[in-house]
CSV table of C-alpha atoms and ligand atoms in Angstrom, one decimal:
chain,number,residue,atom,x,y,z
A,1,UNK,CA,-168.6,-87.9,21.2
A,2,UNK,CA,-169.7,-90.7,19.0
A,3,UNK,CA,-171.0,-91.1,15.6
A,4,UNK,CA,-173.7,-93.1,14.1
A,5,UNK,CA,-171.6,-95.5,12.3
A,6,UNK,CA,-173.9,-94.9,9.2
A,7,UNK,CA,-172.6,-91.1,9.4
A,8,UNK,CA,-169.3,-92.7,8.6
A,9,UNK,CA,-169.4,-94.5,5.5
A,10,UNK,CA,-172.0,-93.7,2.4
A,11,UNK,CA,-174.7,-96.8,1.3
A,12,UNK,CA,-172.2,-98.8,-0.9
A,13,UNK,CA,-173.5,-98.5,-4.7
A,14,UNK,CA,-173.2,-102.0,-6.3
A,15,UNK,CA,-171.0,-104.1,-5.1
A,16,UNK,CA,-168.6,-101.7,-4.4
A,17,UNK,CA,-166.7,-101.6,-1.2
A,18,UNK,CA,-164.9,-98.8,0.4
A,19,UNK,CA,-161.9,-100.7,1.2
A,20,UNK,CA,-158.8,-99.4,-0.1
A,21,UNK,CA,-156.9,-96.4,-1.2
A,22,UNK,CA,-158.0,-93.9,-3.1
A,23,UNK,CA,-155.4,-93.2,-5.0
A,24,UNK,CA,-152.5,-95.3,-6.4
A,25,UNK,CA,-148.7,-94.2,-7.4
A,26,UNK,CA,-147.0,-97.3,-8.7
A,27,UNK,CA,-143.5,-97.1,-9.8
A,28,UNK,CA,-142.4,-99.6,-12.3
A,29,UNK,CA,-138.4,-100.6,-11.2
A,30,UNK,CA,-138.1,-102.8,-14.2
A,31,UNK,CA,-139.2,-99.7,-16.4
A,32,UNK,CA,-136.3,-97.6,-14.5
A,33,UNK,CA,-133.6,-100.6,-14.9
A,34,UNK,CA,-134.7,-100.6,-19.0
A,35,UNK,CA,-134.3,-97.0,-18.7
A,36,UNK,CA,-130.7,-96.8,-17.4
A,37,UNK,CA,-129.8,-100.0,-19.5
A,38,UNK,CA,-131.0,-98.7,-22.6
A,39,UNK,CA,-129.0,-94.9,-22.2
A,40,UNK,CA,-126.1,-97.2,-21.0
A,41,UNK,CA,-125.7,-98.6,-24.5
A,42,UNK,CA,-125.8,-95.9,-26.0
A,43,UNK,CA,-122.8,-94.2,-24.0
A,44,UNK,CA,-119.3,-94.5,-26.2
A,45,UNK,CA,-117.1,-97.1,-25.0
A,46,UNK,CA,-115.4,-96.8,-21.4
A,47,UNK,CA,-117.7,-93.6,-20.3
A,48,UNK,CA,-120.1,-95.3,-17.6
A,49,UNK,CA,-123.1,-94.5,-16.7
A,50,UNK,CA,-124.2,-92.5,-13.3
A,51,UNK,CA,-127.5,-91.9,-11.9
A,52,UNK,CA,-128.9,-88.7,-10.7
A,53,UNK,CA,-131.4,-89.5,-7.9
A,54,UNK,CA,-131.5,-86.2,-6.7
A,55,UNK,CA,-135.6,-85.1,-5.0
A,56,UNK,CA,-136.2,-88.1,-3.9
A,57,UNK,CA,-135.6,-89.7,-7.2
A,58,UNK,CA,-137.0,-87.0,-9.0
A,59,UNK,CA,-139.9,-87.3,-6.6
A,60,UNK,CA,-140.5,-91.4,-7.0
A,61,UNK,CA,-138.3,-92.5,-4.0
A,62,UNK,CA,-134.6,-92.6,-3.9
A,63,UNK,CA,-133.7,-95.9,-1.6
A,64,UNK,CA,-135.8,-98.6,-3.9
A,65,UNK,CA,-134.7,-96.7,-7.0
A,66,UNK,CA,-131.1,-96.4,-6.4
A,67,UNK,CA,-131.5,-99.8,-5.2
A,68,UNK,CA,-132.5,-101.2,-8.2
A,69,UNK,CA,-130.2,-99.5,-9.8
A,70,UNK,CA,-127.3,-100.7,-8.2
A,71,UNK,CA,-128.8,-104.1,-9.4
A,72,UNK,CA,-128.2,-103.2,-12.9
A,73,UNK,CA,-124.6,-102.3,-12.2
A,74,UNK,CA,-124.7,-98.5,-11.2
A,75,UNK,CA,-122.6,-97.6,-8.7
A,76,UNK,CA,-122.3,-93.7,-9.1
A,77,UNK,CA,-125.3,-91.8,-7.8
A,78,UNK,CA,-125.7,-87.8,-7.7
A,79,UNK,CA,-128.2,-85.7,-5.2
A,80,UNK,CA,-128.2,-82.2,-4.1
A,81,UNK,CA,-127.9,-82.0,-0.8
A,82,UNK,CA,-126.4,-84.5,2.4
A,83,UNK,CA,-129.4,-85.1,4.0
A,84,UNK,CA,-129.9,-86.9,0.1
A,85,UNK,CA,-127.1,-88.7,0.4
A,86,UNK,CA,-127.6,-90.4,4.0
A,87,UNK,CA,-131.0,-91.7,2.4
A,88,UNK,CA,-129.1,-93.4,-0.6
A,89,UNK,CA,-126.2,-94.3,1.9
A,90,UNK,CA,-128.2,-96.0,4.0
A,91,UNK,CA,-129.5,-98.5,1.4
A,92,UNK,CA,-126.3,-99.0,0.0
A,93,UNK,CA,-123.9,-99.3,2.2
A,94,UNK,CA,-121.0,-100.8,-0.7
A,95,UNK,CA,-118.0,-99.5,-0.6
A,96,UNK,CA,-118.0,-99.2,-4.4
A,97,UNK,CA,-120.8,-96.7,-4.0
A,98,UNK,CA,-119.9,-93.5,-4.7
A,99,UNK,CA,-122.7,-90.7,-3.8
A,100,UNK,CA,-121.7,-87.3,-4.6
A,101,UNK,CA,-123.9,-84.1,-3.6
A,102,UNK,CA,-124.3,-81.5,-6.5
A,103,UNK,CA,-125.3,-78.6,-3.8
A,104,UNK,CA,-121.6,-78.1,-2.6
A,105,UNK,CA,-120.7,-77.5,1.1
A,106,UNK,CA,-123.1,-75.2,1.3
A,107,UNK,CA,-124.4,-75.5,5.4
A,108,UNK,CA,-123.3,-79.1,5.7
A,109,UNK,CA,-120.4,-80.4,8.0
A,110,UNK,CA,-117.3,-81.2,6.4
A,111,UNK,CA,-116.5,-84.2,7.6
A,112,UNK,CA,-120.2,-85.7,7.8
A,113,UNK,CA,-119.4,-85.6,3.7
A,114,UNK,CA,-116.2,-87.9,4.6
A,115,UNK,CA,-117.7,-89.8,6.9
A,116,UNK,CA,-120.8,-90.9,4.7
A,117,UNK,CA,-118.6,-91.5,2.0
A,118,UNK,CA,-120.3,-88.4,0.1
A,119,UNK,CA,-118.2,-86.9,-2.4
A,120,UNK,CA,-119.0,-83.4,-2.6
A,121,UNK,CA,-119.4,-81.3,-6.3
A,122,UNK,CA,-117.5,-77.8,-5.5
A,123,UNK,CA,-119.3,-75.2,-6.9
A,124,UNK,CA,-116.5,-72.2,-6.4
A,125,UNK,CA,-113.4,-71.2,-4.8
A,126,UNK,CA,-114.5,-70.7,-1.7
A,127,UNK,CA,-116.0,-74.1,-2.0
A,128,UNK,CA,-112.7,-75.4,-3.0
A,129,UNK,CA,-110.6,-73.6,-0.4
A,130,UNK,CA,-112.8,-75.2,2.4
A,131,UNK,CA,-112.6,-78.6,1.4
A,132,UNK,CA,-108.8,-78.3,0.7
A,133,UNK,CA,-108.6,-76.9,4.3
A,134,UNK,CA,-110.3,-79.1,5.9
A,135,UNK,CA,-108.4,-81.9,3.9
A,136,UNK,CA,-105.1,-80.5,4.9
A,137,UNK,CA,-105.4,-80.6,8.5
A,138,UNK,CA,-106.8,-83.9,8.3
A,139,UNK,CA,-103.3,-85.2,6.8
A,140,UNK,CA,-105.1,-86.9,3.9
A,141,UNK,CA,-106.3,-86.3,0.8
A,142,UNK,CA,-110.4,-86.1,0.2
A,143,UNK,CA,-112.5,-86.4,-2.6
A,144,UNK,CA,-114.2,-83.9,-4.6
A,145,UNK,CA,-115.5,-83.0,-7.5
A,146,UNK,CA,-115.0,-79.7,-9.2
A,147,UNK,CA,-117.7,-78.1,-11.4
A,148,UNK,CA,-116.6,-75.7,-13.8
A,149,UNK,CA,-119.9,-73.2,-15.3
A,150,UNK,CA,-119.3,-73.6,-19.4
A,151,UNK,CA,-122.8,-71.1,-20.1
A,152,UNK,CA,-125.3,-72.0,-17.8
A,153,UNK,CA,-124.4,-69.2,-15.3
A,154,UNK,CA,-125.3,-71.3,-12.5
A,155,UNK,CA,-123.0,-72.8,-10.3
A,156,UNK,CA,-119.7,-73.4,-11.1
A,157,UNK,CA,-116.4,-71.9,-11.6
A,158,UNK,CA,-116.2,-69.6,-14.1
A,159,UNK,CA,-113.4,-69.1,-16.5
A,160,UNK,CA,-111.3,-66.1,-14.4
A,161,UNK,CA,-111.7,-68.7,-11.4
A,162,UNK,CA,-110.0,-71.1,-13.6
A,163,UNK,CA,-107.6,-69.1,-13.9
A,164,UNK,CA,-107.4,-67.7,-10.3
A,165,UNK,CA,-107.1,-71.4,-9.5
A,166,UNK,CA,-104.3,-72.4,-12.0
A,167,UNK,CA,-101.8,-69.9,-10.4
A,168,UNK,CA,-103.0,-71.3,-6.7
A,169,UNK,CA,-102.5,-74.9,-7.5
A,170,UNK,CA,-101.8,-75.8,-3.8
A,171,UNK,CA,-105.1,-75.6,-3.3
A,172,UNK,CA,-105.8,-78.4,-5.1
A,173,UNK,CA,-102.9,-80.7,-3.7
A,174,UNK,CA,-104.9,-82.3,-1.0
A,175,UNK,CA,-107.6,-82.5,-2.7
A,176,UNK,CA,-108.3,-86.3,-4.6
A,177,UNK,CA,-110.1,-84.8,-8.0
A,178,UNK,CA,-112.5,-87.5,-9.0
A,179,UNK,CA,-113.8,-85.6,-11.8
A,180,UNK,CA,-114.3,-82.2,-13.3
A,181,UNK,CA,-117.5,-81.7,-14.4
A,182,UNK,CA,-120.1,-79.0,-16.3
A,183,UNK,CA,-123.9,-79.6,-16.4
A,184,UNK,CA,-125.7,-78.4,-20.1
A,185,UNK,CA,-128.1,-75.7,-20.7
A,186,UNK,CA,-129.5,-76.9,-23.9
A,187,UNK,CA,-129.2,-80.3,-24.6
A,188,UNK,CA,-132.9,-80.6,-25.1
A,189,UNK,CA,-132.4,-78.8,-28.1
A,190,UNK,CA,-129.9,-80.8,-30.1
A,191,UNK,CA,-129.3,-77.9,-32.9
A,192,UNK,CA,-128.9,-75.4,-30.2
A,193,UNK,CA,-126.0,-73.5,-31.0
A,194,UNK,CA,-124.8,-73.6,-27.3
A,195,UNK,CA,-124.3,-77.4,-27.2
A,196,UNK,CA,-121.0,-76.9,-29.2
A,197,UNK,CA,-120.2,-73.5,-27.6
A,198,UNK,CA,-120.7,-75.4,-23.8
A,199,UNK,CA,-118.5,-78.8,-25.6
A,200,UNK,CA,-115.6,-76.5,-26.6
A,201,UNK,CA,-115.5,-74.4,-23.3
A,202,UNK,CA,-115.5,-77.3,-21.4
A,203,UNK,CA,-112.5,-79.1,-23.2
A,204,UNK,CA,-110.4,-75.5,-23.6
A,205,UNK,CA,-111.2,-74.8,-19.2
A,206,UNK,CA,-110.5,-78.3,-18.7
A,207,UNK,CA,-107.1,-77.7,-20.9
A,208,UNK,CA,-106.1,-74.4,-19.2
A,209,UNK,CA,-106.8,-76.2,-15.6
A,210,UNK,CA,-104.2,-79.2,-17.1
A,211,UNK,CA,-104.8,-81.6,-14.6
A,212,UNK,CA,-105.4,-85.2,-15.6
A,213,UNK,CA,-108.6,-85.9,-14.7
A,214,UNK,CA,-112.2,-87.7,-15.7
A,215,UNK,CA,-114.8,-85.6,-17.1
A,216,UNK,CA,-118.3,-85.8,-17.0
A,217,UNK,CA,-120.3,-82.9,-18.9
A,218,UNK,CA,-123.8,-85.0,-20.3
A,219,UNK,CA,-127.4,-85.1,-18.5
A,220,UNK,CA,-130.0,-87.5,-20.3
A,221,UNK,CA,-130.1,-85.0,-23.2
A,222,UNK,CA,-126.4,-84.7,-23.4
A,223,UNK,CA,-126.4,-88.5,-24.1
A,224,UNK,CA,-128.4,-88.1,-27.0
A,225,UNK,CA,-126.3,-85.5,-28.4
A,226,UNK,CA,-123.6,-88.4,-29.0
A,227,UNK,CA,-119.9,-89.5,-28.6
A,228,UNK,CA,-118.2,-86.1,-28.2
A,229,UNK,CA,-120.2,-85.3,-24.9
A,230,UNK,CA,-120.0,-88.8,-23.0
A,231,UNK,CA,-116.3,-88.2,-21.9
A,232,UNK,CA,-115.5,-90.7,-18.8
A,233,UNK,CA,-119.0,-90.4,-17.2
A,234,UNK,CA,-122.5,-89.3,-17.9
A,235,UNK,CA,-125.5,-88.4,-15.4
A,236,UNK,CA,-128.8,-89.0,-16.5
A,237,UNK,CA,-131.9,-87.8,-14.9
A,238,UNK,CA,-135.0,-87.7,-16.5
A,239,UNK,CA,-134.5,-90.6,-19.1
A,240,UNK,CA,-134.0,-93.1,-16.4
A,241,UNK,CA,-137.9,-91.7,-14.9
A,242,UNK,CA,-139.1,-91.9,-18.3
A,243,UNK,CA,-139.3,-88.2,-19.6
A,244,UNK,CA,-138.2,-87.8,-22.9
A,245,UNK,CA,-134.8,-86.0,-22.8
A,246,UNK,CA,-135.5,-84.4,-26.0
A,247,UNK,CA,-137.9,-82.1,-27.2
A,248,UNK,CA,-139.4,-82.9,-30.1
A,249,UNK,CA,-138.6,-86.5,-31.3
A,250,UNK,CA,-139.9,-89.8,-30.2
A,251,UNK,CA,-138.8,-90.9,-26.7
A,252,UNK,CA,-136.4,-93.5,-26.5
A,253,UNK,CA,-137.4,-94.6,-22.9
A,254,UNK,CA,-140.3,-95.8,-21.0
A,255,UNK,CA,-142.7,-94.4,-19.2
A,256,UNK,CA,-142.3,-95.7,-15.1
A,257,UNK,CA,-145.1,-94.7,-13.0
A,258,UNK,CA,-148.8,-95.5,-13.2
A,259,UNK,CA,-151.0,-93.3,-11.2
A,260,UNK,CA,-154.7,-93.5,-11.0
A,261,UNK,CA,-157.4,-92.4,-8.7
A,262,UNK,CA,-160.4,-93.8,-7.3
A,263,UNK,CA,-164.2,-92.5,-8.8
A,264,UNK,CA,-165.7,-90.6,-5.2
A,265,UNK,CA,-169.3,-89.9,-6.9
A,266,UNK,CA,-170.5,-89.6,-10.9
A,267,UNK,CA,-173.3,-87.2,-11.2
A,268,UNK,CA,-176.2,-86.7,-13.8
A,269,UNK,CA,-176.8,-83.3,-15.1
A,270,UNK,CA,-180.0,-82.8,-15.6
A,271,UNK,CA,-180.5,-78.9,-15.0
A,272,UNK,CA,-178.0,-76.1,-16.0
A,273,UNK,CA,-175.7,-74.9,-14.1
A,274,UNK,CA,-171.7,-74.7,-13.3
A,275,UNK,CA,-168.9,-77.0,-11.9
A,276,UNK,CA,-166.3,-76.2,-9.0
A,277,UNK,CA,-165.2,-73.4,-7.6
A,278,UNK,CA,-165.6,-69.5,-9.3
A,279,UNK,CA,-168.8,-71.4,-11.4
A,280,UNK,CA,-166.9,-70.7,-14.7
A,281,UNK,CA,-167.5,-74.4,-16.1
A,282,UNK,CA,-170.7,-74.3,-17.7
A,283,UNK,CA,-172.5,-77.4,-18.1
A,284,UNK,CA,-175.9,-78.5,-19.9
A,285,UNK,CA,-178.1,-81.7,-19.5
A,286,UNK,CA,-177.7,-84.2,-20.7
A,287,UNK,CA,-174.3,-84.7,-19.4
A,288,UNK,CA,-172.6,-87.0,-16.7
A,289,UNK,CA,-169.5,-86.2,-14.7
A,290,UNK,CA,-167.6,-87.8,-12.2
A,291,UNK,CA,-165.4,-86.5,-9.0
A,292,UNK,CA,-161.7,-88.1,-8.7
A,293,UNK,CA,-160.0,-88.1,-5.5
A,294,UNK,CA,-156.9,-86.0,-6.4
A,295,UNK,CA,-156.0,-82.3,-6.8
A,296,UNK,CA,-153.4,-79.8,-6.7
A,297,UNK,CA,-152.6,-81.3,-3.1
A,298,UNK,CA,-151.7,-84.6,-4.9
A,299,UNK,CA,-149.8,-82.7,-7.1
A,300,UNK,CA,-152.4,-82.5,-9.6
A,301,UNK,CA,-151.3,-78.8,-10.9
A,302,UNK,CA,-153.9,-76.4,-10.6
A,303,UNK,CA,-153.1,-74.9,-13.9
A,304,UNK,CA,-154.6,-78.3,-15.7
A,305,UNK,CA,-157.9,-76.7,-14.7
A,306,UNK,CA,-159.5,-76.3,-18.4
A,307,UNK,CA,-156.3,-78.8,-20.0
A,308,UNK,CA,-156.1,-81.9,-17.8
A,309,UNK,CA,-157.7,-84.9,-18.8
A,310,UNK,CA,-158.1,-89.0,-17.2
A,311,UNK,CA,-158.5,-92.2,-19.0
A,312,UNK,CA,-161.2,-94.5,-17.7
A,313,UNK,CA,-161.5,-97.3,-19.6
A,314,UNK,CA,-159.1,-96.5,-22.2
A,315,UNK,CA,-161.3,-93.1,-22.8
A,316,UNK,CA,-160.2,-89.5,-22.3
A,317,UNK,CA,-162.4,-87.5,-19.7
A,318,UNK,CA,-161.7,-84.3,-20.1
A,319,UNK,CA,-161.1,-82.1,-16.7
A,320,UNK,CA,-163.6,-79.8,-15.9
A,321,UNK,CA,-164.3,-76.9,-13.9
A,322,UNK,CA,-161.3,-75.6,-11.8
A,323,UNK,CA,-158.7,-78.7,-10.3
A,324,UNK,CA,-159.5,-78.3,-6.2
A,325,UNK,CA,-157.4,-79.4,-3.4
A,326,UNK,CA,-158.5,-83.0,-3.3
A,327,UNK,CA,-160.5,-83.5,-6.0
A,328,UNK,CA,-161.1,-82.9,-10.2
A,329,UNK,CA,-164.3,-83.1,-11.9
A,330,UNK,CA,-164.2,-84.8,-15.2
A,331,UNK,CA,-167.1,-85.0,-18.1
A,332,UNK,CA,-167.8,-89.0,-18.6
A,333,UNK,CA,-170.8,-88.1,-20.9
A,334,UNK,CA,-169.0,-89.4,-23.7
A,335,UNK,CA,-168.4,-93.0,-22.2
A,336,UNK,CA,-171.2,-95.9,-23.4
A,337,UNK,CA,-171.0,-97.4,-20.0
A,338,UNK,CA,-171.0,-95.5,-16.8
A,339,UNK,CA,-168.1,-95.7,-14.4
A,340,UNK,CA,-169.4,-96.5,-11.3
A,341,UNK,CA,-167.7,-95.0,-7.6
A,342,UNK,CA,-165.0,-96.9,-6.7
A,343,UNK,CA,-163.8,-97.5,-10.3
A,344,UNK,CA,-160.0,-96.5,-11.3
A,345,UNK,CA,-159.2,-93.4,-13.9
A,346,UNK,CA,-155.6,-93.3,-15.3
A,347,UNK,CA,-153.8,-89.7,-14.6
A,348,UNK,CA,-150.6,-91.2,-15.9
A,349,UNK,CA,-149.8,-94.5,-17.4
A,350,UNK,CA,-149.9,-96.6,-20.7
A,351,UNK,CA,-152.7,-93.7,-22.4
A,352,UNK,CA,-150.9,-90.4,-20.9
A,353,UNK,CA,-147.4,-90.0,-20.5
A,354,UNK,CA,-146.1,-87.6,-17.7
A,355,UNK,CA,-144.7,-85.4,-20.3
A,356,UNK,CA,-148.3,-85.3,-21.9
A,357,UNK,CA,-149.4,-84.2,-18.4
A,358,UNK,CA,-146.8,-81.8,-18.1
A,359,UNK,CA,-148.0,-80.5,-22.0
A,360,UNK,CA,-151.3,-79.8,-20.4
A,361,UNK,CA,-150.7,-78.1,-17.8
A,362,UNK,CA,-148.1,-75.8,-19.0
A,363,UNK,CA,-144.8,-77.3,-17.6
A,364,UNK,CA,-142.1,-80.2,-18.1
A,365,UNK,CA,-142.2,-83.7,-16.9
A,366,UNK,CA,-139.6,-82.7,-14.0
A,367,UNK,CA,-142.5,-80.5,-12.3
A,368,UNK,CA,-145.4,-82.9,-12.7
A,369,UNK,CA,-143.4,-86.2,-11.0
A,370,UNK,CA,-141.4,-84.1,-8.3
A,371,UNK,CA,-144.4,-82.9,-7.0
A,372,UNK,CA,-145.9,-86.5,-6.5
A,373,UNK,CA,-147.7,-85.8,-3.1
A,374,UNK,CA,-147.4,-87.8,-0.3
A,375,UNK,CA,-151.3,-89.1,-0.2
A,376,UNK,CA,-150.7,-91.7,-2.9
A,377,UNK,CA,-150.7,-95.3,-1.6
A,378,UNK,CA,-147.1,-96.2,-3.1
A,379,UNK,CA,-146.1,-99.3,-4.4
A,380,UNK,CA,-142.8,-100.2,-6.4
A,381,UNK,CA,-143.2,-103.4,-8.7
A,382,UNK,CA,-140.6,-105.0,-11.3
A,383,UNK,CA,-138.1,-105.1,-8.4
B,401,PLP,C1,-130.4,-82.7,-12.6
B,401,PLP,C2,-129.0,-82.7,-13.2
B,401,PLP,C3,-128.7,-83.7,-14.1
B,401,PLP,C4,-129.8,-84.6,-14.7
B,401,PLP,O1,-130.4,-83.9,-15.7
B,401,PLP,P1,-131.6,-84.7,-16.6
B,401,PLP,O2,-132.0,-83.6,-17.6
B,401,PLP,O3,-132.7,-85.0,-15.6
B,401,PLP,O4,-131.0,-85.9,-17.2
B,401,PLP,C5,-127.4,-83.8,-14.5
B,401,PLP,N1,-126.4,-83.0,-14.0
B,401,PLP,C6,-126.7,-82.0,-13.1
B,401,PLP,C7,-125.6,-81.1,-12.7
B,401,PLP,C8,-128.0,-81.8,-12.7
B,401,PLP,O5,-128.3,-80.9,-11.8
């Protein structure tokens, strides 16, 4: 079955063509490499600097981000899980690249870890009894990391496995202990009590473990909190995508995605009536609103519906009626000149941070970029 070709596309308004995206996620590299430079400086001297590109780089794409941050000298990188580390891996295949996989040995193959050159983060003794196993029979010792749980209550060992572990200290013989690390509950918060409470556990578990060994205890937020929680390594996060690691005071890194949508249709309101689904938006003439091509699909949260706002032009549009699969409604009454279809609106760029997005729609920067979508036309620039 065939359709008329003038089914297909609508009459082109102006000079407007339909060529294209219609929607945009560009990831500024340059902003990342700031980013990592800028938290490196601050770092006291001989701790270096990691780089956690764990969910797809925290949703922006792992291989051209760890990339470019090998560029800039990094040469530490966490993720989660193996399948994680093979993406990184197989951009950088240095031998000075060290990837090591927060998850544990959870469901992977011991020696896949070995044979990527994956480093795996144990989580608990029966983590650490596997991996000093399977290091035993092969005759040589393997590389780990060992995380010890200082408050979060996460993963971890917790203090009567450090103790259990002391009086079995052949199970750590085979084992080549890179680091022992702990990951911070609080840090966000710099005069939260349990900053100092996680700092001194850490130091008196590392003490009672008495092995020499590097630590690493500080996310983004934990660099902020200064000297005393940089030790030999730290492992930002968020910082290096931009978020501000701390709540509540200006951020000291930039913003490293631009993502905008196209205009699918602006609309005059000139009787009353509603807008989207459930008819709750109430709208009066004279007003003007336009439809952008990205919902809760794209990763445009739902609960923006009645919060969300888009720049076009440099103006805020407020979001209205409720964010749909594929598209948001927005209110361009206010602008002097008309958008017209086809034209770009900003979700997230040099007027709207992702942590303002996240502010509107009720959650933190981590949520809004890892859930990204996959129908953005991606391109990475600054590399
Ligand atoms: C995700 C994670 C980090 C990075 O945290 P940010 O807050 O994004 O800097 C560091 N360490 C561990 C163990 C993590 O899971």
């Amino acid at each position: 079955m065939s359709i008329p070709p003038n089914k297909l596309k609508p009459e082109p308004q102006g000079d407007h063509t339909y060529e294209g995206p219609l929607s945009v996620l560009e990831v500024h590299l340059d902003k990342i490499a700031w980013n990592y430079l800028s938290l490196k400086k601050r770092l006291k001297a001989g701790a270096d600097c990691s780089a956690i590109v764990k969910a797809d780089a925290y949703g922006l794409g792992a291989p051209p981000v760890a990339k470019a941050l090998f560029d800039q000298g990094c040469r530490h990188f966490f993720v989660s899980t193996l399948d994680e580390a093979a993406a990184v891996r197989h951009v950088l295949l240095q031998p000075d690249v060290i990837i090591y996989v927060l998850n544990g040995l959870f469901g992977a193959p011991l020696k896949e870890f070995f044979d990527m050159g994956a480093v795996p983060v144990l989580n608990s003794m029966s983590d650490i009894e596997y991996w000093s196993d399977f290091a035993r029979a092969s005759g040589k010792k393997k590389p780990a990391v060992i995380h010890l749980d200082t408050g979060m209550n996460r993963l971890g060992l917790s203090a009567k496995e450090v103790t259990a572990l002391v009086r079995r200290n052949d199970l750590l013989q085979p084992i080549d202990l890179r680091y022992i690390m702990s990951h911070l509950a609080c840090a966000d918060q710099p005069q939260h009590p349990k900053n100092l409470e996680q700092l001194s556990r850490f130091k008196q578990l590392s003490a009672e473990l008495g092995i020499a060994c590097r630590y690493s205890l500080a996310n983004s937020a934990g660099i902020l909190l200064g000297d005393d929680y940089h030790f030999d390594l730290v492992r930002p996060g968020c910082g290096l995508y931009g978020i501000n690691p701390s709540i509540g005071v200006p951020s000291p890194v930039h913003g490293v995605v631009t993502l905008r949508a196209r205009i699918l249709q602006t609309r005059d309101i000139d009787q009353p009536g509603t807008v989207g689904y459930g008819g709750e938006y109430k709208i009066a003439p004279p007003a003007k609103c336009a439809t952008i091509s990205a919902g809760y699909a794209d990763g445009y949260l739902r609960s923006l519906t009645g919060h969300g706002a888009v720049f076009i032009n440099g103006k805020k549009c407020p979001v209205i009626g409720r964010v749909s699969m594929d598209f948001i409604t927005v209110d361009i009454s206010a602008l002097e000149q008309s958008p017209r279809v086809g034209d770009w609106v900003e979700i997230i760029g040099p007027h709207q941070t992702v942590d303002d997005v996240a502010a509107q729609a009720g959650t933190i920067g981590y949520e809004i970029l890892t859930r990204l979508g996959k129908r953005y036309k991606r391109s990475y620039t600054g590399n």
